[in-house]
Short mmCIF file of C-alpha atoms in Angstrom, two decimals:
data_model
loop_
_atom_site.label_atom_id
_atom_site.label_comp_id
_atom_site.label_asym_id
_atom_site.label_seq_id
_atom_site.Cartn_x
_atom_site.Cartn_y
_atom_site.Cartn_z
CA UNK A 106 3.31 -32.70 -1.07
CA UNK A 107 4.03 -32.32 2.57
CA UNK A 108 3.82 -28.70 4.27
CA UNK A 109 7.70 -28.99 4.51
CA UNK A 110 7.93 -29.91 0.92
CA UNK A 111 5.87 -26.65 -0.14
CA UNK A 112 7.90 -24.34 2.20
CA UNK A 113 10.87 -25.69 0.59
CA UNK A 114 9.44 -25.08 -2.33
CA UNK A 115 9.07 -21.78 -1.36
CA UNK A 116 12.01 -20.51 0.18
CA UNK A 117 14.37 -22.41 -2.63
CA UNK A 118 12.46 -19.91 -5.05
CA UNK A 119 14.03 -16.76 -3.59
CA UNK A 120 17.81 -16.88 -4.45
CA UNK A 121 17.16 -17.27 -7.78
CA UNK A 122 14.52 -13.98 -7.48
CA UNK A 123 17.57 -12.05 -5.50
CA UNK A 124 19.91 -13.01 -8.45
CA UNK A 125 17.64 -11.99 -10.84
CA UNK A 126 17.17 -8.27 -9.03
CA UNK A 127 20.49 -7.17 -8.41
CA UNK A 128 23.12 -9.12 -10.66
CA UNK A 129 25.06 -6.72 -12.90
CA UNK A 130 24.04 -3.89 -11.02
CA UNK A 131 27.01 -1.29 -9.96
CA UNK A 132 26.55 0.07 -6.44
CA UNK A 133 24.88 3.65 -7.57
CA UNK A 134 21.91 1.67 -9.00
CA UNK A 135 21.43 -0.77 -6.02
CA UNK A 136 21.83 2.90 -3.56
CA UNK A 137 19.15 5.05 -6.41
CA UNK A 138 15.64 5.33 -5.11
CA UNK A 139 12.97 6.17 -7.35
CA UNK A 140 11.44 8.80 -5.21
CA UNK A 141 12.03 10.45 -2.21
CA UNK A 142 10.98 7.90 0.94
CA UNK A 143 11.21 4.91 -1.26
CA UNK A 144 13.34 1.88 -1.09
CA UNK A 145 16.51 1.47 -3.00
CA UNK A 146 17.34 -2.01 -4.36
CA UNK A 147 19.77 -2.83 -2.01
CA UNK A 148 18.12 -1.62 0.79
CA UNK A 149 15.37 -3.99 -0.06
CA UNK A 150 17.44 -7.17 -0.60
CA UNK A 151 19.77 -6.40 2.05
CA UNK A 152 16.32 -5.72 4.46
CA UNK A 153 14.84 -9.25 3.26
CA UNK A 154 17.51 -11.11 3.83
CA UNK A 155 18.07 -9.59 7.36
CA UNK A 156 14.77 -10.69 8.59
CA UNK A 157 15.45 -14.03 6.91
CA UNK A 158 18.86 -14.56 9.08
CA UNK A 159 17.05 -13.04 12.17
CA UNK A 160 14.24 -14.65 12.25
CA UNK A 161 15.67 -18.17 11.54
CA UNK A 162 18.42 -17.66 14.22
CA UNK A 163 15.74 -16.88 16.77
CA UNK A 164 14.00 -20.11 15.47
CA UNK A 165 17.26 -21.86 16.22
CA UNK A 166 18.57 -20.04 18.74
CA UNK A 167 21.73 -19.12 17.45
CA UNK A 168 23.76 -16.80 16.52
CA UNK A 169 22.70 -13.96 12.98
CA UNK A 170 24.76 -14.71 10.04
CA UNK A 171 24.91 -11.27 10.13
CA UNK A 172 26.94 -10.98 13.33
CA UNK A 173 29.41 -13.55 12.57
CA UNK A 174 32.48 -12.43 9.73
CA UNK A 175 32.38 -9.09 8.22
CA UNK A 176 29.09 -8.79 6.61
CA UNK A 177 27.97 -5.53 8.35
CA UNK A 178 31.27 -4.06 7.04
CA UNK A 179 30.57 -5.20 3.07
CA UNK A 180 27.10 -2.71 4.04
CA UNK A 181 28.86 0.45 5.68
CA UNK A 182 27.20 -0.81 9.08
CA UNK A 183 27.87 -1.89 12.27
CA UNK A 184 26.79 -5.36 13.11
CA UNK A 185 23.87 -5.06 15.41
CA UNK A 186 21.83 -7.86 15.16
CA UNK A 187 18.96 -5.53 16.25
CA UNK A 188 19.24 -3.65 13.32
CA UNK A 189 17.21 -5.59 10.39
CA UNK A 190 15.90 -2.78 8.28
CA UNK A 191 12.34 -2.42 10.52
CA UNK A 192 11.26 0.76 11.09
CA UNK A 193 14.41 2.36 9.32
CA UNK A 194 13.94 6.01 8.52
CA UNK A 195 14.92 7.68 5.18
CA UNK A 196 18.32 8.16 6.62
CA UNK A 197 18.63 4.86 7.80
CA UNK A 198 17.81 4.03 4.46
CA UNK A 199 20.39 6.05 2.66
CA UNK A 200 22.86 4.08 5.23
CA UNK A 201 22.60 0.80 3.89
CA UNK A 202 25.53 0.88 1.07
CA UNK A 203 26.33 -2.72 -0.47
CA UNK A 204 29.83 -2.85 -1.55
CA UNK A 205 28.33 -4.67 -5.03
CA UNK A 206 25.78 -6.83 -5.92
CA UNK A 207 27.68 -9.88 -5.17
CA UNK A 208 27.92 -8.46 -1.46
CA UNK A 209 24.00 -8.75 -1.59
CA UNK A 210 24.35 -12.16 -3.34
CA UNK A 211 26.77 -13.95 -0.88
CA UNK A 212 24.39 -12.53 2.56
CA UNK A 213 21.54 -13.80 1.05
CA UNK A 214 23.46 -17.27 0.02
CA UNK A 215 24.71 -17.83 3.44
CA UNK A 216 21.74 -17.37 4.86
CA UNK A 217 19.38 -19.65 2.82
CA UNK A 218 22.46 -22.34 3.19
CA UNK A 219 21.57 -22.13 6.90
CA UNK A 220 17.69 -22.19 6.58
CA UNK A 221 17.67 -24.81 3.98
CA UNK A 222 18.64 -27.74 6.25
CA UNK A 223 16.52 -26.18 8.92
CA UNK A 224 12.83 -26.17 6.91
CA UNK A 225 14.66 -29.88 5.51
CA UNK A 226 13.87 -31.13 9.16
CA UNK A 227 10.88 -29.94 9.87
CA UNK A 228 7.63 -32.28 10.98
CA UNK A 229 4.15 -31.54 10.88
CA UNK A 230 3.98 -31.32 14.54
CA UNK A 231 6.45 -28.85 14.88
CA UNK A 232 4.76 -25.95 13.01
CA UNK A 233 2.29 -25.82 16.02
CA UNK A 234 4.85 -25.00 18.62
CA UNK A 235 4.30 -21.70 19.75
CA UNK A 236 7.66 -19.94 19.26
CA UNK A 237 6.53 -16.06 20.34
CA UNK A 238 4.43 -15.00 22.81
CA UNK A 239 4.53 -11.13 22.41
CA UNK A 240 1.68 -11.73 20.01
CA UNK A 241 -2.11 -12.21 20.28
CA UNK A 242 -2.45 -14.86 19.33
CA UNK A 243 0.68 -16.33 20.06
CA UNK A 244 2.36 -17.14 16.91
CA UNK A 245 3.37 -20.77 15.94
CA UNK A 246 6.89 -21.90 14.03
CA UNK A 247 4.40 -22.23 11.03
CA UNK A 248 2.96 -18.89 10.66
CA UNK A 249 6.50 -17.18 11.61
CA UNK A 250 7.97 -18.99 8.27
CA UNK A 251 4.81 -18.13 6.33
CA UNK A 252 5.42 -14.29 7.51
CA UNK A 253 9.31 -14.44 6.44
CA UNK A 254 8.73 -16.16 3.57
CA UNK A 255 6.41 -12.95 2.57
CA UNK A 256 8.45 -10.45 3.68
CA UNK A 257 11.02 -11.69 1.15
CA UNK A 258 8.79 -12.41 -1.68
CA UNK A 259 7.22 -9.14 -1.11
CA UNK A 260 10.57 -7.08 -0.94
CA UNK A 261 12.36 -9.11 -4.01
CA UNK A 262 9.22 -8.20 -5.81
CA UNK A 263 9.71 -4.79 -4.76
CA UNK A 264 13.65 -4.99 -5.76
CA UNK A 265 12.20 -6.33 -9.21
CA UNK A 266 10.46 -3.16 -9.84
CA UNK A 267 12.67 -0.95 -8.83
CA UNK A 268 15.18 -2.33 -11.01
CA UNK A 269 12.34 -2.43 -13.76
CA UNK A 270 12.29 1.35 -13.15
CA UNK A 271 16.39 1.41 -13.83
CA UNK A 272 16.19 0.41 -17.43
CA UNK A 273 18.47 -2.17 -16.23
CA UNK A 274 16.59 -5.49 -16.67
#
């Protein structure tokens, strides 16, 4: 198995992971917390899959999925492709409000539909291009999939709790 082969591997792991966190659920789970500061369901699906379509777009320099139909609407928010979930305070939190589950399902969908054919392309040589600078040390096309792919493993294992904590699994 090739490097591109195992982060295919990867990354065709996590829709079925998203399914698995919020299908079924009605919009009052994927908004309930399970403490005050922590991370609602949808917050944390809806955050993963933001720095999934922003990082990717950087890496192809195009346009968010986020920015382009009415996603940000199907969330309550406006569609600032700055706005991926970093850094979000409690409030911020609380702002993120998924229509449904399948709002959460369809973002995520569309966006692995775009990075699938991107990671499908990749050659060995490629994951050594540096592709930002702002970091010592710079960080290569390699290491910026590694780091998205866990962010979303990390937060879908988070949403997986979470709904644990629900009594809805």
């Amino acid at each position: 198995m090739d490097v591109k082969d195992l982060l295919t591997e990867t990354y065709d792991r996590l829709p079925d992971l998203v399914r698995a966190a919020v299908d079924g659920l009605s919009p009052e789970q994927l908004r309930w917390a399970p403490g005050p500061g922590a991370n609602p369901i949808g917050w944390l699906v809806w955050h993963l899959t933001r720095i999934q379509d922003d990082h990717v777009a950087d890496l192809l320099d195009a346009d968010q999925v986020w920015t382009s139909g009415d996603w940000a609407s199907r969330f309550g928010l406006a569609a600032d492709p700055n706005d991926t979930g970093y850094g979000h305070s409690p409030a911020q939190v609380a702002a993120v409000r998924p229509e449904s589950a399948q709002a959460l399902l369809d973002y995520y969908e569309a966006v692995a539909a775009r990075t699938a054919p991107f990671l499908a392309r990749l050659r060995p040589a490629d994951l050594d291009r540096v592709v930002d600078e702002a970091w010592d040390p710079p960080v290569t096309l390699g290491v910026r999939l590694v780091s998205v792919a866990e962010d979303d493993l990390q937060h879908v294992g988070q949403a997986g709790y979470v709904r644990g904590l629900l009594g809805a699994a």
